mmCIF file of C-alpha atoms in Angstrom:
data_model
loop_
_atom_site.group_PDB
_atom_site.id
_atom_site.type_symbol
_atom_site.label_atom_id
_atom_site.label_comp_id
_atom_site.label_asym_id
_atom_site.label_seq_id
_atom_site.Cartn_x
_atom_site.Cartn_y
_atom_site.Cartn_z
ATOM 1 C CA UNK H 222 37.739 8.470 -157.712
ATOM 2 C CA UNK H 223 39.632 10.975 -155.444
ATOM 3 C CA UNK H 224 38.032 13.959 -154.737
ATOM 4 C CA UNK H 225 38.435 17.360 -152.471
ATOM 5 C CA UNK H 226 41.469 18.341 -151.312
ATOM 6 C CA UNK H 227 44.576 16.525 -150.650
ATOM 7 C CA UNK H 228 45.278 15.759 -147.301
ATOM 8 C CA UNK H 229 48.547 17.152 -145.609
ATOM 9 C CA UNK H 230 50.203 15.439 -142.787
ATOM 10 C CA UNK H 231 53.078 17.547 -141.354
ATOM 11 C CA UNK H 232 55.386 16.045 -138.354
ATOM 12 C CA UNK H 233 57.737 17.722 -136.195
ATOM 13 C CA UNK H 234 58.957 17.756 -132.354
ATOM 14 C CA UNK H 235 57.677 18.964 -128.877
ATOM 15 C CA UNK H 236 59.941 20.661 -126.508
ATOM 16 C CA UNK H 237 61.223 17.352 -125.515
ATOM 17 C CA UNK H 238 62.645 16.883 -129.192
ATOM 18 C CA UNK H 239 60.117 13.955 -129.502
ATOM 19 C CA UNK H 240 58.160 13.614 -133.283
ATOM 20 C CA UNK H 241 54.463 14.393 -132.933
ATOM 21 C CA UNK H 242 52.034 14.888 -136.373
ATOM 22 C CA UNK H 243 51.908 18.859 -136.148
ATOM 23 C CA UNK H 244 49.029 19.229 -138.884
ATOM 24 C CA UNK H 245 46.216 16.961 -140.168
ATOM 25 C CA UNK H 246 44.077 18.099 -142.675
ATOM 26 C CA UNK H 247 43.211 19.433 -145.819
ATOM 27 C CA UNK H 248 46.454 21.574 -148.121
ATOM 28 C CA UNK H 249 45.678 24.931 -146.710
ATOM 29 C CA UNK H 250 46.141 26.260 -150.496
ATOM 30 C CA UNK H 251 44.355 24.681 -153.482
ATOM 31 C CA UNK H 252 42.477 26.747 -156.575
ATOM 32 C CA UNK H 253 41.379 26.062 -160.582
ATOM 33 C CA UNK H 254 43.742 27.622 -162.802
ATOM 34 C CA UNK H 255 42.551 28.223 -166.379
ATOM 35 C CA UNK H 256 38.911 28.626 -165.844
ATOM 36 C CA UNK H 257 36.255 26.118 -165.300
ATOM 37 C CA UNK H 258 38.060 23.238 -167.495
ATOM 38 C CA UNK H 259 41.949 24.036 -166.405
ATOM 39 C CA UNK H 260 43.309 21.586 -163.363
ATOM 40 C CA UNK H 261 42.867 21.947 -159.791
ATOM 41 C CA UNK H 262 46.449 22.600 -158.064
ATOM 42 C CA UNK H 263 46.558 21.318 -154.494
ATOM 43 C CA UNK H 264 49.987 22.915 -153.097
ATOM 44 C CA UNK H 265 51.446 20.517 -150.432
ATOM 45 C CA UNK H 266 54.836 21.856 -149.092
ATOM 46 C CA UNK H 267 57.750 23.684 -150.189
ATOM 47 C CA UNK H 268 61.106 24.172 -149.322
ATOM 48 C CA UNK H 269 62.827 27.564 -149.837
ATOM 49 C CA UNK H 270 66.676 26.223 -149.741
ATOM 50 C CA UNK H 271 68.850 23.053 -150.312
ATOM 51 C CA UNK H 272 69.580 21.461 -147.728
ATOM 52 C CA UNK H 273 66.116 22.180 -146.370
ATOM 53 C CA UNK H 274 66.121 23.818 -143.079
ATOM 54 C CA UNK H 275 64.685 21.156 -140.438
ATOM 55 C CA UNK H 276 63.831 22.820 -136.813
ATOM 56 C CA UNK H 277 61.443 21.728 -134.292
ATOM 57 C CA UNK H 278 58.216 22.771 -135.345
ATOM 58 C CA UNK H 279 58.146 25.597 -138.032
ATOM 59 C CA UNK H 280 55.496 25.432 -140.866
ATOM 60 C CA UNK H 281 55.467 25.508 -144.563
ATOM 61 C CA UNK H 282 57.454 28.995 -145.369
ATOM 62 C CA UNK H 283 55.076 31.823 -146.130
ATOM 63 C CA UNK H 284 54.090 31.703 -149.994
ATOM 64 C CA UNK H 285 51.449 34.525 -152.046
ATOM 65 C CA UNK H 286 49.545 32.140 -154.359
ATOM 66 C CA UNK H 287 50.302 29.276 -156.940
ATOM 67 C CA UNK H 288 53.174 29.725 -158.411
ATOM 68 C CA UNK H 289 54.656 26.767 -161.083
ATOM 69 C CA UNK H 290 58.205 26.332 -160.568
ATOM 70 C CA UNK H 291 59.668 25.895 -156.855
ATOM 71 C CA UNK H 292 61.321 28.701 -154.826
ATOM 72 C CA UNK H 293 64.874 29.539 -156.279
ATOM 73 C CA UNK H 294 67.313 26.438 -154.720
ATOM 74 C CA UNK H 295 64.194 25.606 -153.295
ATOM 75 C CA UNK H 296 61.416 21.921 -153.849
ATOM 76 C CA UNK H 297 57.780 22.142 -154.196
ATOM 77 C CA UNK H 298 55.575 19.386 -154.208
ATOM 78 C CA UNK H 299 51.907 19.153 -155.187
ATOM 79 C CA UNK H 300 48.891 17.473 -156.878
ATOM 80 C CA UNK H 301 47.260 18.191 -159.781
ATOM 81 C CA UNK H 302 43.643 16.772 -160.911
ATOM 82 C CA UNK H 303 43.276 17.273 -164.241
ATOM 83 C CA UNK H 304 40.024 16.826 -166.238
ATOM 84 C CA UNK H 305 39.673 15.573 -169.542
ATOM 85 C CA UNK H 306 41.213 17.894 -172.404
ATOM 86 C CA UNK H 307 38.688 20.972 -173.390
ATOM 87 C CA UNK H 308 37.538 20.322 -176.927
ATOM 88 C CA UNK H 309 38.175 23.965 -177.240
ATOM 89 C CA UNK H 310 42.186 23.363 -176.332
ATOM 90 C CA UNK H 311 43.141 23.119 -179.925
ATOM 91 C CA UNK H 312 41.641 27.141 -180.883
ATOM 92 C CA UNK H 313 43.768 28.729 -177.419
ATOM 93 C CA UNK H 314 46.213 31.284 -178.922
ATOM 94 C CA UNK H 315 49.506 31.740 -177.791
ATOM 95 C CA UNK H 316 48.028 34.721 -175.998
ATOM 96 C CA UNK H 317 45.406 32.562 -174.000
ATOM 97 C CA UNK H 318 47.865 30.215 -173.547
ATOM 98 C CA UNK H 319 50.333 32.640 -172.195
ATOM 99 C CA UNK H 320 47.675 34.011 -169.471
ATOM 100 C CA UNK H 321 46.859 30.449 -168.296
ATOM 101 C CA UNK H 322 50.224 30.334 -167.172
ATOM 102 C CA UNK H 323 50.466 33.685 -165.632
ATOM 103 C CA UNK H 324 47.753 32.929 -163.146
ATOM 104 C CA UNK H 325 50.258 30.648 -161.499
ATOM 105 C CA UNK H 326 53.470 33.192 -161.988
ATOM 106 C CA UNK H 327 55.073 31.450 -165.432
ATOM 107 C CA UNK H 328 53.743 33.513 -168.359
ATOM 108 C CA UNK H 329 56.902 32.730 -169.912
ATOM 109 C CA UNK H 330 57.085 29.351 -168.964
ATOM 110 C CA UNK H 331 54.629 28.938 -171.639
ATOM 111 C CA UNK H 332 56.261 27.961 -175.310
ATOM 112 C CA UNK H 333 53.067 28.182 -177.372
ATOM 113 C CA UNK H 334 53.372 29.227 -180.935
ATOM 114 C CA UNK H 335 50.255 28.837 -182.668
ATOM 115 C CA UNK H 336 49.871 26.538 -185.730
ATOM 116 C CA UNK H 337 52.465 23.938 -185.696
ATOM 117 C CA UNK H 338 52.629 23.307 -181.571
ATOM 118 C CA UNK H 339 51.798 19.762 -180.058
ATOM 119 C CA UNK H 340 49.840 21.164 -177.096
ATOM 120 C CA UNK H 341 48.449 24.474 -176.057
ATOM 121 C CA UNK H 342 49.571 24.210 -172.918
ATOM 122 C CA UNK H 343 53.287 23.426 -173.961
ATOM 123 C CA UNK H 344 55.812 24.625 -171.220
ATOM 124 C CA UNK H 345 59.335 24.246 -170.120
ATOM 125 C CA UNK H 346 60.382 24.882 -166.876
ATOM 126 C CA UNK H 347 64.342 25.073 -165.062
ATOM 127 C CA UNK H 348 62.999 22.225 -162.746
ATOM 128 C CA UNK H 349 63.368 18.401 -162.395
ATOM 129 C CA UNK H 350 60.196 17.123 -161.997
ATOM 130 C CA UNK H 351 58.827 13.590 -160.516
ATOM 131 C CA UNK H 352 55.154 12.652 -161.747
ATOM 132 C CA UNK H 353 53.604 9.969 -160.193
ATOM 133 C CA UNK H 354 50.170 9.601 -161.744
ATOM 134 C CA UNK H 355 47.805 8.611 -158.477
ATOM 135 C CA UNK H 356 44.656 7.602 -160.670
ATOM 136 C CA UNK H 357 43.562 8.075 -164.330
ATOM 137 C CA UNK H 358 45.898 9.037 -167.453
ATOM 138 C CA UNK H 359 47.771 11.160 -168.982
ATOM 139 C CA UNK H 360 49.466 11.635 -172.269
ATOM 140 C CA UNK H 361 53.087 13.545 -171.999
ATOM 141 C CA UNK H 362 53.803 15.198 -175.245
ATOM 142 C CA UNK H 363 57.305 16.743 -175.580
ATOM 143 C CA UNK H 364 58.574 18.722 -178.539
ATOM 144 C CA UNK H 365 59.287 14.809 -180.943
ATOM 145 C CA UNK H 366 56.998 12.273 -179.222
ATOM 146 C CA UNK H 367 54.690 11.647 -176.615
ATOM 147 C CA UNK H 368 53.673 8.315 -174.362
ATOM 148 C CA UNK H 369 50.766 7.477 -172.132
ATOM 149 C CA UNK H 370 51.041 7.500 -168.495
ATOM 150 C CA UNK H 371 48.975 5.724 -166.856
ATOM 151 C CA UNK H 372 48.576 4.961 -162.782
ATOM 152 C CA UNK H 373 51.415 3.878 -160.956
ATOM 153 C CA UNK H 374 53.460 5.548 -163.512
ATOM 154 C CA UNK H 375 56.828 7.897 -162.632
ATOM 155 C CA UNK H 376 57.523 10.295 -164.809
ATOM 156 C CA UNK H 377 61.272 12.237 -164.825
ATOM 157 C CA UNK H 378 60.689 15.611 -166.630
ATOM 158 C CA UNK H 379 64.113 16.953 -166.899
ATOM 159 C CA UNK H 380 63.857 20.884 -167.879
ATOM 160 C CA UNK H 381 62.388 19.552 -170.980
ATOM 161 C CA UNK H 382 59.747 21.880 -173.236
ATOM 162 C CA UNK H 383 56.296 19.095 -172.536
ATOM 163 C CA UNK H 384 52.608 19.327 -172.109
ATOM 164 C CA UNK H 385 49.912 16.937 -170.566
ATOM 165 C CA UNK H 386 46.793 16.099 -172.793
ATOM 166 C CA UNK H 387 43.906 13.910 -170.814
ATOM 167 C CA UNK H 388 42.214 12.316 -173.923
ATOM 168 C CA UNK H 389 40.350 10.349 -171.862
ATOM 169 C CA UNK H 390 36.792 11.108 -170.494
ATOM 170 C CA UNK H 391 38.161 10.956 -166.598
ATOM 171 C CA UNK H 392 39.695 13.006 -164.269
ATOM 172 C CA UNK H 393 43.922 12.322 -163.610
ATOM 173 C CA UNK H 394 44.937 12.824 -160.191
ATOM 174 C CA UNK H 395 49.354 13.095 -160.145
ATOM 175 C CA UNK H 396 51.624 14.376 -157.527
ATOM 176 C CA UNK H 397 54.590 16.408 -158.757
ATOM 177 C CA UNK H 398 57.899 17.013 -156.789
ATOM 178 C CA UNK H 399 59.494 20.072 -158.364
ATOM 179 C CA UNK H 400 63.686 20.509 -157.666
ATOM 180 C CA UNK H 401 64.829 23.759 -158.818
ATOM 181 C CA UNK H 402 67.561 23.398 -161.742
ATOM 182 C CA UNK H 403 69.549 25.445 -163.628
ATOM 183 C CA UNK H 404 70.302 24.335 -167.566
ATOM 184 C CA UNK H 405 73.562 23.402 -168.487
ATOM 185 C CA UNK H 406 75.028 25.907 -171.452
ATOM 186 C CA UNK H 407 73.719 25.369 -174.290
ATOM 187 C CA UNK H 408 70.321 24.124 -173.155
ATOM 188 C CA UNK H 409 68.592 27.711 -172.037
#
């Protein structure tokens, strides 16, 4: 099982333009959102622009926090352990719900109703996401369906309203690249 934090290996150039390994070591940001049974995020990199800005040997750009989406134009990529589902997950209110996803800046990410939603933890984000679950499963529920991911497994989320359920009694581990997006008319 993988444990601790995610480790971060960052290249870039010496003075002579040549690539050297700049950091080794641990993400330098990484925190439990939701309380004792809510994932651990692990925040790799992110990119504040498109094309990304590539100098010699500048770090990641300054960022307060976890935040869910990326940077405006901007990429974000990350892992996410997440434990097995809370047997309390089905009684969250919309409120609850809504304050989980303020701790990492997306209160209104958060698409929550009450009685009738899939998931309590139902979100939709402008952002093209890759999953690529690492170790363990996952079930992604969207708004008419859902399908079991399992290791190995690469999931496109296109800017669609989903949540993640682990029914199982193991810990997922999945990296996320997030691209921001903007919908198409129609689609907000």
């Amino acid at each position: 099982m993988l444990t601790g934090p995610t480790r971060r290996i960052v290249t870039g150039h010496n003075a002579s333009g040549q690539a050297i390994i700049q950091e080794d070591g641990p993400v330098p940001r990484y925190q439990k959102i939701g309380g004792e049974s809510g994932p651990m995020f692990h925040e790799v990199w992110n990119t504040t622009e498109t094309p990304a800005h590539i100098d010699a040997a500048s770090g990641e750009p300054a960022e307060e926090g976890i935040k869910l989406a990326p940077p405006k134009n901007g990429t974000r990529i990350r892992v996410l352990d997440i434990p097995p589902d809370d047997p309390n997950m089905a009684n969250k209110t919309p409120e609850e719900a809504r304050a989980h996803f303020e701790e990492i800046g997306a209160a209104d990410a958060s698409s929550h109703t009450g009685a009738g939603s899939r998931h309590a933890h139902m979100h939709r984000t402008q952002t093209v996401d890759y999953g690529i679950v690492l170790e363990g499963e996952l079930v992604l529920i969207v708004d008419e369906g859902e399908t079991v991911c399992r290791a190995g497994d690469i999931i496109i989320q296109r800017g669609t309203n989903h949540g993640w359920a682990n029914r199982t009694d193991k810990n997922c581990r999945i990296a996320f690249i997030l691209i921001d997006g903007a919908f198409e008319e129609g689609l907000a």
